[in-house]
Amino acid sequence: MSKLDVEDFIQQNRAVAEQVEMYRGYWESNKHWDARREFILRNMNDFDNEQLDHLLSLSMVWANHVFLGCRYSTELLEKVKEMAEGIVVEDAPVFKTRDEIMKNQQGR
């Protein structure tokens, strides 16, 4: 589902789109929310109503990793990256680990 596909889906499924809008955090920029909303919309058919909180949590894990550089277990990151496959975040920040920063400083 590309960005255009997401917009088309939202236009054709207003009730679902309005429901998903309720999950936007007040702190989320448009860029952050657009990406997380796409994550939710792409994966919502794989989760039933009782699992919605789980999907929302996974969407936050993915967004926190992409936008804030948060680190999680390898297994969890692999799962959310697979779920987010195909989502393009333009100008996403690039984060370096402490080890990468230390290695660069030692090479000077």
PDB file of N, CA and C in Angstrom:
ATOM      1  N   MET A   1       0.859  -1.178   0.000  1.00  0.00           N
ATOM      2  CA  MET A   1       0.000   0.000   0.000  1.00  0.00           C
ATOM      3  C   MET A   1       0.898   1.231   0.000  1.00  0.00           C
ATOM      4  N   SER A   2       0.891   1.964  -1.077  1.00  0.00           N
ATOM      5  CA  SER A   2       1.683   3.185  -1.167  1.00  0.00           C
ATOM      6  C   SER A   2       0.936   4.329  -0.488  1.00  0.00           C
ATOM      7  N   LYS A   3       1.596   5.476  -0.418  1.00  0.00           N
ATOM      8  CA  LYS A   3       0.960   6.643   0.191  1.00  0.00           C
ATOM      9  C   LYS A   3      -0.340   7.000  -0.541  1.00  0.00           C
ATOM     10  N   LEU A   4      -0.326   6.900  -1.872  1.00  0.00           N
ATOM     11  CA  LEU A   4      -1.553   7.155  -2.640  1.00  0.00           C
ATOM     12  C   LEU A   4      -2.617   6.113  -2.334  1.00  0.00           C
ATOM     13  N   ASP A   5      -2.201   4.864  -2.193  1.00  0.00           N
ATOM     14  CA  ASP A   5      -3.149   3.806  -1.842  1.00  0.00           C
ATOM     15  C   ASP A   5      -3.783   4.076  -0.482  1.00  0.00           C
ATOM     16  N   VAL A   6      -2.981   4.560   0.458  1.00  0.00           N
ATOM     17  CA  VAL A   6      -3.505   4.878   1.793  1.00  0.00           C
ATOM     18  C   VAL A   6      -4.544   5.984   1.679  1.00  0.00           C
ATOM     19  N   GLU A   7      -4.234   7.031   0.921  1.00  0.00           N
ATOM     20  CA  GLU A   7      -5.187   8.128   0.756  1.00  0.00           C
ATOM     21  C   GLU A   7      -6.465   7.651   0.081  1.00  0.00           C
ATOM     22  N   ASP A   8      -6.331   6.794  -0.920  1.00  0.00           N
ATOM     23  CA  ASP A   8      -7.515   6.225  -1.582  1.00  0.00           C
ATOM     24  C   ASP A   8      -8.332   5.395  -0.606  1.00  0.00           C
ATOM     25  N   PHE A   9      -7.659   4.572   0.189  1.00  0.00           N
ATOM     26  CA  PHE A   9      -8.338   3.739   1.173  1.00  0.00           C
ATOM     27  C   PHE A   9      -9.113   4.618   2.156  1.00  0.00           C
ATOM     28  N   ILE A  10      -8.478   5.672   2.622  1.00  0.00           N
ATOM     29  CA  ILE A  10      -9.123   6.576   3.582  1.00  0.00           C
ATOM     30  C   ILE A  10     -10.362   7.215   2.959  1.00  0.00           C
ATOM     31  N   GLN A  11     -10.249   7.635   1.708  1.00  0.00           N
ATOM     32  CA  GLN A  11     -11.394   8.255   1.036  1.00  0.00           C
ATOM     33  C   GLN A  11     -12.547   7.271   0.856  1.00  0.00           C
ATOM     34  N   GLN A  12     -12.224   6.024   0.599  1.00  0.00           N
ATOM     35  CA  GLN A  12     -13.252   5.018   0.345  1.00  0.00           C
ATOM     36  C   GLN A  12     -13.787   4.357   1.617  1.00  0.00           C
ATOM     37  N   ASN A  13     -13.108   4.544   2.726  1.00  0.00           N
ATOM     38  CA  ASN A  13     -13.481   3.889   3.988  1.00  0.00           C
ATOM     39  C   ASN A  13     -13.475   4.916   5.115  1.00  0.00           C
ATOM     40  N   ARG A  14     -14.340   5.909   5.001  1.00  0.00           N
ATOM     41  CA  ARG A  14     -14.351   7.022   5.959  1.00  0.00           C
ATOM     42  C   ARG A  14     -14.561   6.556   7.396  1.00  0.00           C
ATOM     43  N   ALA A  15     -15.411   5.584   7.622  1.00  0.00           N
ATOM     44  CA  ALA A  15     -15.692   5.133   8.995  1.00  0.00           C
ATOM     45  C   ALA A  15     -14.441   4.535   9.627  1.00  0.00           C
ATOM     46  N   VAL A  16     -13.730   3.716   8.867  1.00  0.00           N
ATOM     47  CA  VAL A  16     -12.486   3.118   9.374  1.00  0.00           C
ATOM     48  C   VAL A  16     -11.457   4.216   9.603  1.00  0.00           C
ATOM     49  N   ALA A  17     -11.342   5.132   8.676  1.00  0.00           N
ATOM     50  CA  ALA A  17     -10.376   6.223   8.793  1.00  0.00           C
ATOM     51  C   ALA A  17     -10.646   7.072  10.028  1.00  0.00           C
ATOM     52  N   GLU A  18     -11.909   7.361  10.280  1.00  0.00           N
ATOM     53  CA  GLU A  18     -12.266   8.153  11.457  1.00  0.00           C
ATOM     54  C   GLU A  18     -11.953   7.393  12.741  1.00  0.00           C
ATOM     55  N   GLN A  19     -12.175   6.090  12.737  1.00  0.00           N
ATOM     56  CA  GLN A  19     -11.836   5.275  13.916  1.00  0.00           C
ATOM     57  C   GLN A  19     -10.341   5.323  14.167  1.00  0.00           C
ATOM     58  N   VAL A  20      -9.560   5.151  13.111  1.00  0.00           N
ATOM     59  CA  VAL A  20      -8.100   5.141  13.253  1.00  0.00           C
ATOM     60  C   VAL A  20      -7.597   6.509  13.712  1.00  0.00           C
ATOM     61  N   GLU A  21      -8.234   7.589  13.268  1.00  0.00           N
ATOM     62  CA  GLU A  21      -7.825   8.941  13.687  1.00  0.00           C
ATOM     63  C   GLU A  21      -7.866   9.095  15.200  1.00  0.00           C
ATOM     64  N   MET A  22      -8.741   8.354  15.861  1.00  0.00           N
ATOM     65  CA  MET A  22      -8.853   8.438  17.319  1.00  0.00           C
ATOM     66  C   MET A  22      -7.574   7.985  18.017  1.00  0.00           C
ATOM     67  N   TYR A  23      -6.725   7.252  17.327  1.00  0.00           N
ATOM     68  CA  TYR A  23      -5.518   6.702  17.937  1.00  0.00           C
ATOM     69  C   TYR A  23      -4.308   7.609  17.798  1.00  0.00           C
ATOM     70  N   ARG A  24      -4.504   8.766  17.178  1.00  0.00           N
ATOM     71  CA  ARG A  24      -3.389   9.709  17.037  1.00  0.00           C
ATOM     72  C   ARG A  24      -3.092  10.351  18.378  1.00  0.00           C
ATOM     73  N   GLY A  25      -1.814  10.365  18.723  1.00  0.00           N
ATOM     74  CA  GLY A  25      -1.391  11.029  19.952  1.00  0.00           C
ATOM     75  C   GLY A  25      -1.256  12.521  19.717  1.00  0.00           C
ATOM     76  N   TYR A  26      -1.583  13.316  20.704  1.00  0.00           N
ATOM     77  CA  TYR A  26      -1.517  14.775  20.548  1.00  0.00           C
ATOM     78  C   TYR A  26      -0.094  15.248  20.257  1.00  0.00           C
ATOM     79  N   TRP A  27       0.900  14.456  20.610  1.00  0.00           N
ATOM     80  CA  TRP A  27       2.303  14.816  20.415  1.00  0.00           C
ATOM     81  C   TRP A  27       2.822  14.476  19.009  1.00  0.00           C
ATOM     82  N   GLU A  28       2.036  13.749  18.227  1.00  0.00           N
ATOM     83  CA  GLU A  28       2.503  13.280  16.927  1.00  0.00           C
ATOM     84  C   GLU A  28       2.388  14.364  15.852  1.00  0.00           C
ATOM     85  N   SER A  29       3.512  14.618  15.198  1.00  0.00           N
ATOM     86  CA  SER A  29       3.490  15.547  14.064  1.00  0.00           C
ATOM     87  C   SER A  29       2.726  14.877  12.924  1.00  0.00           C
ATOM     88  N   ASN A  30       2.387  15.646  11.907  1.00  0.00           N
ATOM     89  CA  ASN A  30       1.707  15.067  10.746  1.00  0.00           C
ATOM     90  C   ASN A  30       2.554  13.974  10.109  1.00  0.00           C
ATOM     91  N   LYS A  31       3.839  14.218   9.980  1.00  0.00           N
ATOM     92  CA  LYS A  31       4.745  13.242   9.373  1.00  0.00           C
ATOM     93  C   LYS A  31       4.758  11.939  10.183  1.00  0.00           C
ATOM     94  N   HIS A  32       4.862  12.082  11.489  1.00  0.00           N
ATOM     95  CA  HIS A  32       4.881  10.928  12.393  1.00  0.00           C
ATOM     96  C   HIS A  32       3.547  10.179  12.302  1.00  0.00           C
ATOM     97  N   TRP A  33       2.457  10.918  12.381  1.00  0.00           N
ATOM     98  CA  TRP A  33       1.136  10.292  12.358  1.00  0.00           C
ATOM     99  C   TRP A  33       0.839   9.638  11.009  1.00  0.00           C
ATOM    100  N   ASP A  34       1.179  10.293   9.922  1.00  0.00           N
ATOM    101  CA  ASP A  34       0.913   9.713   8.606  1.00  0.00           C
ATOM    102  C   ASP A  34       1.577   8.345   8.474  1.00  0.00           C
ATOM    103  N   ALA A  35       2.820   8.240   8.943  1.00  0.00           N
ATOM    104  CA  ALA A  35       3.543   6.961   8.865  1.00  0.00           C
ATOM    105  C   ALA A  35       2.911   5.921   9.791  1.00  0.00           C
ATOM    106  N   ARG A  36       2.604   6.320  11.027  1.00  0.00           N
ATOM    107  CA  ARG A  36       2.025   5.369  11.985  1.00  0.00           C
ATOM    108  C   ARG A  36       0.622   4.951  11.550  1.00  0.00           C
ATOM    109  N   ARG A  37      -0.144   5.896  11.013  1.00  0.00           N
ATOM    110  CA  ARG A  37      -1.488   5.569  10.512  1.00  0.00           C
ATOM    111  C   ARG A  37      -1.395   4.547   9.375  1.00  0.00           C
ATOM    112  N   GLU A  38      -0.424   4.729   8.491  1.00  0.00           N
ATOM    113  CA  GLU A  38      -0.242   3.769   7.407  1.00  0.00           C
ATOM    114  C   GLU A  38       0.101   2.393   7.968  1.00  0.00           C
ATOM    115  N   PHE A  39       0.955   2.348   9.002  1.00  0.00           N
ATOM    116  CA  PHE A  39       1.301   1.090   9.650  1.00  0.00           C
ATOM    117  C   PHE A  39       0.032   0.410  10.185  1.00  0.00           C
ATOM    118  N   ILE A  40      -0.795   1.180  10.871  1.00  0.00           N
ATOM    119  CA  ILE A  40      -2.032   0.630  11.447  1.00  0.00           C
ATOM    120  C   ILE A  40      -2.960   0.126  10.343  1.00  0.00           C
ATOM    121  N   LEU A  41      -3.188   0.947   9.319  1.00  0.00           N
ATOM    122  CA  LEU A  41      -4.101   0.562   8.241  1.00  0.00           C
ATOM    123  C   LEU A  41      -3.615  -0.673   7.491  1.00  0.00           C
ATOM    124  N   ARG A  42      -2.309  -0.775   7.288  1.00  0.00           N
ATOM    125  CA  ARG A  42      -1.760  -1.932   6.575  1.00  0.00           C
ATOM    126  C   ARG A  42      -1.953  -3.230   7.345  1.00  0.00           C
ATOM    127  N   ASN A  43      -1.993  -3.123   8.669  1.00  0.00           N
ATOM    128  CA  ASN A  43      -1.981  -4.334   9.487  1.00  0.00           C
ATOM    129  C   ASN A  43      -3.278  -4.612  10.238  1.00  0.00           C
ATOM    130  N   MET A  44      -4.247  -3.734  10.141  1.00  0.00           N
ATOM    131  CA  MET A  44      -5.444  -3.896  10.980  1.00  0.00           C
ATOM    132  C   MET A  44      -6.268  -5.143  10.637  1.00  0.00           C
ATOM    133  N   ASN A  45      -6.181  -5.629   9.418  1.00  0.00           N
ATOM    134  CA  ASN A  45      -6.936  -6.839   9.070  1.00  0.00           C
ATOM    135  C   ASN A  45      -6.357  -8.094   9.723  1.00  0.00           C
ATOM    136  N   ASP A  46      -5.122  -8.005  10.202  1.00  0.00           N
ATOM    137  CA  ASP A  46      -4.482  -9.151  10.852  1.00  0.00           C
ATOM    138  C   ASP A  46      -4.769  -9.211  12.348  1.00  0.00           C
ATOM    139  N   PHE A  47      -5.489  -8.217  12.872  1.00  0.00           N
ATOM    140  CA  PHE A  47      -5.778  -8.138  14.305  1.00  0.00           C
ATOM    141  C   PHE A  47      -7.278  -7.960  14.499  1.00  0.00           C
ATOM    142  N   ASP A  48      -7.851  -8.726  15.414  1.00  0.00           N
ATOM    143  CA  ASP A  48      -9.281  -8.532  15.690  1.00  0.00           C
ATOM    144  C   ASP A  48      -9.432  -7.445  16.759  1.00  0.00           C
ATOM    145  N   ASN A  49     -10.657  -7.110  17.115  1.00  0.00           N
ATOM    146  CA  ASN A  49     -10.907  -6.016  18.064  1.00  0.00           C
ATOM    147  C   ASN A  49     -10.235  -6.232  19.413  1.00  0.00           C
ATOM    148  N   GLU A  50     -10.158  -7.487  19.851  1.00  0.00           N
ATOM    149  CA  GLU A  50      -9.520  -7.767  21.137  1.00  0.00           C
ATOM    150  C   GLU A  50      -8.005  -7.559  21.083  1.00  0.00           C
ATOM    151  N   GLN A  51      -7.445  -7.573  19.877  1.00  0.00           N
ATOM    152  CA  GLN A  51      -5.995  -7.419  19.706  1.00  0.00           C
ATOM    153  C   GLN A  51      -5.599  -6.010  19.265  1.00  0.00           C
ATOM    154  N   LEU A  52      -6.549  -5.104  19.234  1.00  0.00           N
ATOM    155  CA  LEU A  52      -6.285  -3.754  18.754  1.00  0.00           C
ATOM    156  C   LEU A  52      -5.193  -3.065  19.561  1.00  0.00           C
ATOM    157  N   ASP A  53      -5.232  -3.205  20.880  1.00  0.00           N
ATOM    158  CA  ASP A  53      -4.190  -2.591  21.715  1.00  0.00           C
ATOM    159  C   ASP A  53      -2.804  -3.116  21.341  1.00  0.00           C
ATOM    160  N   HIS A  54      -2.729  -4.381  20.991  1.00  0.00           N
ATOM    161  CA  HIS A  54      -1.452  -4.967  20.589  1.00  0.00           C
ATOM    162  C   HIS A  54      -0.951  -4.319  19.297  1.00  0.00           C
ATOM    163  N   LEU A  55      -1.847  -4.151  18.322  1.00  0.00           N
ATOM    164  CA  LEU A  55      -1.481  -3.493  17.065  1.00  0.00           C
ATOM    165  C   LEU A  55      -1.026  -2.062  17.328  1.00  0.00           C
ATOM    166  N   LEU A  56      -1.753  -1.335  18.163  1.00  0.00           N
ATOM    167  CA  LEU A  56      -1.380   0.051  18.460  1.00  0.00           C
ATOM    168  C   LEU A  56      -0.023   0.111  19.154  1.00  0.00           C
ATOM    169  N   SER A  57       0.244  -0.841  20.028  1.00  0.00           N
ATOM    170  CA  SER A  57       1.551  -0.901  20.694  1.00  0.00           C
ATOM    171  C   SER A  57       2.661  -1.166  19.689  1.00  0.00           C
ATOM    172  N   LEU A  58       2.430  -2.095  18.779  1.00  0.00           N
ATOM    173  CA  LEU A  58       3.430  -2.391  17.753  1.00  0.00           C
ATOM    174  C   LEU A  58       3.661  -1.180  16.856  1.00  0.00           C
ATOM    175  N   SER A  59       2.597  -0.433  16.564  1.00  0.00           N
ATOM    176  CA  SER A  59       2.760   0.769  15.735  1.00  0.00           C
ATOM    177  C   SER A  59       3.619   1.805  16.453  1.00  0.00           C
ATOM    178  N   MET A  60       3.469   1.911  17.765  1.00  0.00           N
ATOM    179  CA  MET A  60       4.290   2.850  18.533  1.00  0.00           C
ATOM    180  C   MET A  60       5.740   2.381  18.606  1.00  0.00           C
ATOM    181  N   VAL A  61       5.948   1.076  18.757  1.00  0.00           N
ATOM    182  CA  VAL A  61       7.314   0.548  18.757  1.00  0.00           C
ATOM    183  C   VAL A  61       7.997   0.921  17.450  1.00  0.00           C
ATOM    184  N   TRP A  62       7.314   0.674  16.337  1.00  0.00           N
ATOM    185  CA  TRP A  62       7.892   0.981  15.028  1.00  0.00           C
ATOM    186  C   TRP A  62       8.173   2.476  14.893  1.00  0.00           C
ATOM    187  N   ALA A  63       7.194   3.301  15.232  1.00  0.00           N
ATOM    188  CA  ALA A  63       7.361   4.759  15.105  1.00  0.00           C
ATOM    189  C   ALA A  63       8.470   5.261  16.033  1.00  0.00           C
ATOM    190  N   ASN A  64       8.524   4.760  17.242  1.00  0.00           N
ATOM    191  CA  ASN A  64       9.575   5.183  18.171  1.00  0.00           C
ATOM    192  C   ASN A  64      10.949   4.792  17.659  1.00  0.00           C
ATOM    193  N   HIS A  65      11.043   3.636  17.037  1.00  0.00           N
ATOM    194  CA  HIS A  65      12.315   3.201  16.472  1.00  0.00           C
ATOM    195  C   HIS A  65      12.711   4.104  15.304  1.00  0.00           C
ATOM    196  N   VAL A  66      11.772   4.374  14.401  1.00  0.00           N
ATOM    197  CA  VAL A  66      12.059   5.166  13.198  1.00  0.00           C
ATOM    198  C   VAL A  66      12.335   6.628  13.541  1.00  0.00           C
ATOM    199  N   PHE A  67      11.489   7.238  14.359  1.00  0.00           N
ATOM    200  CA  PHE A  67      11.560   8.677  14.581  1.00  0.00           C
ATOM    201  C   PHE A  67      12.409   9.085  15.780  1.00  0.00           C
ATOM    202  N   LEU A  68      12.542   8.205  16.766  1.00  0.00           N
ATOM    203  CA  LEU A  68      13.270   8.574  17.977  1.00  0.00           C
ATOM    204  C   LEU A  68      14.534   7.751  18.200  1.00  0.00           C
ATOM    205  N   GLY A  69      14.707   6.707  17.405  1.00  0.00           N
ATOM    206  CA  GLY A  69      15.898   5.876  17.542  1.00  0.00           C
ATOM    207  C   GLY A  69      15.844   4.907  18.716  1.00  0.00           C
ATOM    208  N   CYS A  70      14.665   4.667  19.256  1.00  0.00           N
ATOM    209  CA  CYS A  70      14.532   3.731  20.379  1.00  0.00           C
ATOM    210  C   CYS A  70      14.943   2.334  19.934  1.00  0.00           C
ATOM    211  N   ARG A  71      15.538   1.607  20.858  1.00  0.00           N
ATOM    212  CA  ARG A  71      15.974   0.245  20.549  1.00  0.00           C
ATOM    213  C   ARG A  71      15.135  -0.747  21.356  1.00  0.00           C
ATOM    214  N   TYR A  72      14.880  -1.865  20.707  1.00  0.00           N
ATOM    215  CA  TYR A  72      14.085  -2.931  21.312  1.00  0.00           C
ATOM    216  C   TYR A  72      14.771  -4.250  21.011  1.00  0.00           C
ATOM    217  N   SER A  73      14.201  -5.325  21.477  1.00  0.00           N
ATOM    218  CA  SER A  73      14.789  -6.636  21.208  1.00  0.00           C
ATOM    219  C   SER A  73      14.824  -6.896  19.705  1.00  0.00           C
ATOM    220  N   THR A  74      15.787  -7.688  19.293  1.00  0.00           N
ATOM    221  CA  THR A  74      15.938  -8.017  17.875  1.00  0.00           C
ATOM    222  C   THR A  74      14.665  -8.640  17.328  1.00  0.00           C
ATOM    223  N   GLU A  75      14.084  -9.554  18.089  1.00  0.00           N
ATOM    224  CA  GLU A  75      12.866 -10.242  17.651  1.00  0.00           C
ATOM    225  C   GLU A  75      11.722  -9.261  17.415  1.00  0.00           C
ATOM    226  N   LEU A  76      11.537  -8.330  18.343  1.00  0.00           N
ATOM    227  CA  LEU A  76      10.454  -7.350  18.219  1.00  0.00           C
ATOM    228  C   LEU A  76      10.705  -6.414  17.032  1.00  0.00           C
ATOM    229  N   LEU A  77      11.940  -5.940  16.880  1.00  0.00           N
ATOM    230  CA  LEU A  77      12.242  -5.049  15.758  1.00  0.00           C
ATOM    231  C   LEU A  77      12.051  -5.750  14.418  1.00  0.00           C
ATOM    232  N   GLU A  78      12.427  -7.007  14.336  1.00  0.00           N
ATOM    233  CA  GLU A  78      12.225  -7.751  13.092  1.00  0.00           C
ATOM    234  C   GLU A  78      10.740  -7.842  12.764  1.00  0.00           C
ATOM    235  N   LYS A  79       9.924  -8.083  13.805  1.00  0.00           N
ATOM    236  CA  LYS A  79       8.478  -8.205  13.588  1.00  0.00           C
ATOM    237  C   LYS A  79       7.889  -6.898  13.062  1.00  0.00           C
ATOM    238  N   VAL A  80       8.202  -5.767  13.711  1.00  0.00           N
ATOM    239  CA  VAL A  80       7.599  -4.501  13.280  1.00  0.00           C
ATOM    240  C   VAL A  80       8.166  -4.031  11.943  1.00  0.00           C
ATOM    241  N   LYS A  81       9.423  -4.331  11.666  1.00  0.00           N
ATOM    242  CA  LYS A  81       9.984  -3.967  10.359  1.00  0.00           C
ATOM    243  C   LYS A  81       9.286  -4.754   9.252  1.00  0.00           C
ATOM    244  N   GLU A  82       8.996  -6.010   9.518  1.00  0.00           N
ATOM    245  CA  GLU A  82       8.264  -6.826   8.546  1.00  0.00           C
ATOM    246  C   GLU A  82       6.859  -6.261   8.337  1.00  0.00           C
ATOM    247  N   MET A  83       6.215  -5.864   9.425  1.00  0.00           N
ATOM    248  CA  MET A  83       4.874  -5.300   9.341  1.00  0.00           C
ATOM    249  C   MET A  83       4.874  -3.963   8.596  1.00  0.00           C
ATOM    250  N   ALA A  84       5.985  -3.241   8.649  1.00  0.00           N
ATOM    251  CA  ALA A  84       6.078  -1.919   8.032  1.00  0.00           C
ATOM    252  C   ALA A  84       6.694  -1.958   6.636  1.00  0.00           C
ATOM    253  N   GLU A  85       6.959  -3.140   6.142  1.00  0.00           N
ATOM    254  CA  GLU A  85       7.603  -3.262   4.834  1.00  0.00           C
ATOM    255  C   GLU A  85       6.814  -2.488   3.778  1.00  0.00           C
ATOM    256  N   GLY A  86       7.513  -1.627   3.064  1.00  0.00           N
ATOM    257  CA  GLY A  86       6.882  -0.838   2.015  1.00  0.00           C
ATOM    258  C   GLY A  86       6.479   0.566   2.448  1.00  0.00           C
ATOM    259  N   ILE A  87       6.495   0.847   3.734  1.00  0.00           N
ATOM    260  CA  ILE A  87       6.171   2.202   4.197  1.00  0.00           C
ATOM    261  C   ILE A  87       7.415   3.058   4.009  1.00  0.00           C
ATOM    262  N   VAL A  88       7.244   4.150   3.305  1.00  0.00           N
ATOM    263  CA  VAL A  88       8.368   5.046   3.039  1.00  0.00           C
ATOM    264  C   VAL A  88       8.226   6.279   3.928  1.00  0.00           C
ATOM    265  N   VAL A  89       9.261   6.533   4.735  1.00  0.00           N
ATOM    266  CA  VAL A  89       9.298   7.729   5.565  1.00  0.00           C
ATOM    267  C   VAL A  89      10.390   8.626   4.999  1.00  0.00           C
ATOM    268  N   GLU A  90       9.971   9.708   4.381  1.00  0.00           N
ATOM    269  CA  GLU A  90      10.944  10.621   3.793  1.00  0.00           C
ATOM    270  C   GLU A  90      11.649  11.415   4.885  1.00  0.00           C
ATOM    271  N   ASP A  91      12.951  11.593   4.693  1.00  0.00           N
ATOM    272  CA  ASP A  91      13.777  12.367   5.628  1.00  0.00           C
ATOM    273  C   ASP A  91      13.735  11.808   7.040  1.00  0.00           C
ATOM    274  N   ALA A  92      13.689  10.482   7.162  1.00  0.00           N
ATOM    275  CA  ALA A  92      13.702   9.869   8.492  1.00  0.00           C
ATOM    276  C   ALA A  92      15.054  10.146   9.140  1.00  0.00           C
ATOM    277  N   PRO A  93      15.064  10.417  10.434  1.00  0.00           N
ATOM    278  CA  PRO A  93      16.342  10.663  11.105  1.00  0.00           C
ATOM    279  C   PRO A  93      17.228   9.416  11.077  1.00  0.00           C
ATOM    280  N   VAL A  94      18.529   9.643  11.123  1.00  0.00           N
ATOM    281  CA  VAL A  94      19.489   8.551  11.180  1.00  0.00           C
ATOM    282  C   VAL A  94      20.151   8.612  12.545  1.00  0.00           C
ATOM    283  N   PHE A  95      20.120   7.495  13.245  1.00  0.00           N
ATOM    284  CA  PHE A  95      20.668   7.447  14.593  1.00  0.00           C
ATOM    285  C   PHE A  95      21.895   6.557  14.626  1.00  0.00           C
ATOM    286  N   LYS A  96      22.844   6.932  15.476  1.00  0.00           N
ATOM    287  CA  LYS A  96      24.039   6.115  15.680  1.00  0.00           C
ATOM    288  C   LYS A  96      24.023   5.606  17.115  1.00  0.00           C
ATOM    289  N   THR A  97      24.524   4.395  17.272  1.00  0.00           N
ATOM    290  CA  THR A  97      24.624   3.839  18.615  1.00  0.00           C
ATOM    291  C   THR A  97      25.830   4.455  19.324  1.00  0.00           C
ATOM    292  N   ARG A  98      25.870   4.327  20.607  1.00  0.00           N
ATOM    293  CA  ARG A  98      27.004   4.817  21.393  1.00  0.00           C
ATOM    294  C   ARG A  98      28.289   4.177  20.892  1.00  0.00           C
ATOM    295  N   ASP A  99      28.221   2.881  20.590  1.00  0.00           N
ATOM    296  CA  ASP A  99      29.406   2.166  20.106  1.00  0.00           C
ATOM    297  C   ASP A  99      29.899   2.747  18.782  1.00  0.00           C
ATOM    298  N   GLU A 100      28.981   3.097  17.887  1.00  0.00           N
ATOM    299  CA  GLU A 100      29.377   3.696  16.607  1.00  0.00           C
ATOM    300  C   GLU A 100      30.035   5.065  16.822  1.00  0.00           C
ATOM    301  N   ILE A 101      29.499   5.845  17.732  1.00  0.00           N
ATOM    302  CA  ILE A 101      30.064   7.164  18.017  1.00  0.00           C
ATOM    303  C   ILE A 101      31.456   7.021  18.623  1.00  0.00           C
ATOM    304  N   MET A 102      31.603   6.089  19.563  1.00  0.00           N
ATOM    305  CA  MET A 102      32.907   5.865  20.210  1.00  0.00           C
ATOM    306  C   MET A 102      33.933   5.374  19.200  1.00  0.00           C
ATOM    307  N   LYS A 103      33.538   4.508  18.303  1.00  0.00           N
ATOM    308  CA  LYS A 103      34.441   3.981  17.287  1.00  0.00           C
ATOM    309  C   LYS A 103      34.933   5.109  16.392  1.00  0.00           C
ATOM    310  N   ASN A 104      34.037   6.018  15.996  1.00  0.00           N
ATOM    311  CA  ASN A 104      34.420   7.141  15.151  1.00  0.00           C
ATOM    312  C   ASN A 104      35.382   8.076  15.869  1.00  0.00           C
ATOM    313  N   GLN A 105      35.171   8.284  17.176  1.00  0.00           N
ATOM    314  CA  GLN A 105      36.046   9.174  17.940  1.00  0.00           C
ATOM    315  C   GLN A 105      37.432   8.559  18.134  1.00  0.00           C
ATOM    316  N   GLN A 106      37.499   7.244  18.273  1.00  0.00           N
ATOM    317  CA  GLN A 106      38.784   6.583  18.475  1.00  0.00           C
ATOM    318  C   GLN A 106      39.597   6.567  17.181  1.00  0.00           C
ATOM    319  N   GLY A 107      38.936   6.660  16.062  1.00  0.00           N
ATOM    320  CA  GLY A 107      39.617   6.638  14.773  1.00  0.00           C
ATOM    321  C   GLY A 107      40.257   7.949  14.385  1.00  0.00           C
ATOM    322  N   ARG A 108      40.045   8.980  15.189  1.00  0.00           N
ATOM    323  CA  ARG A 108      40.579  10.316  14.867  1.00  0.00           C
ATOM    324  C   ARG A 108      42.022  10.441  15.226  1.00  0.00           C
TER     325      ARG A 108
END
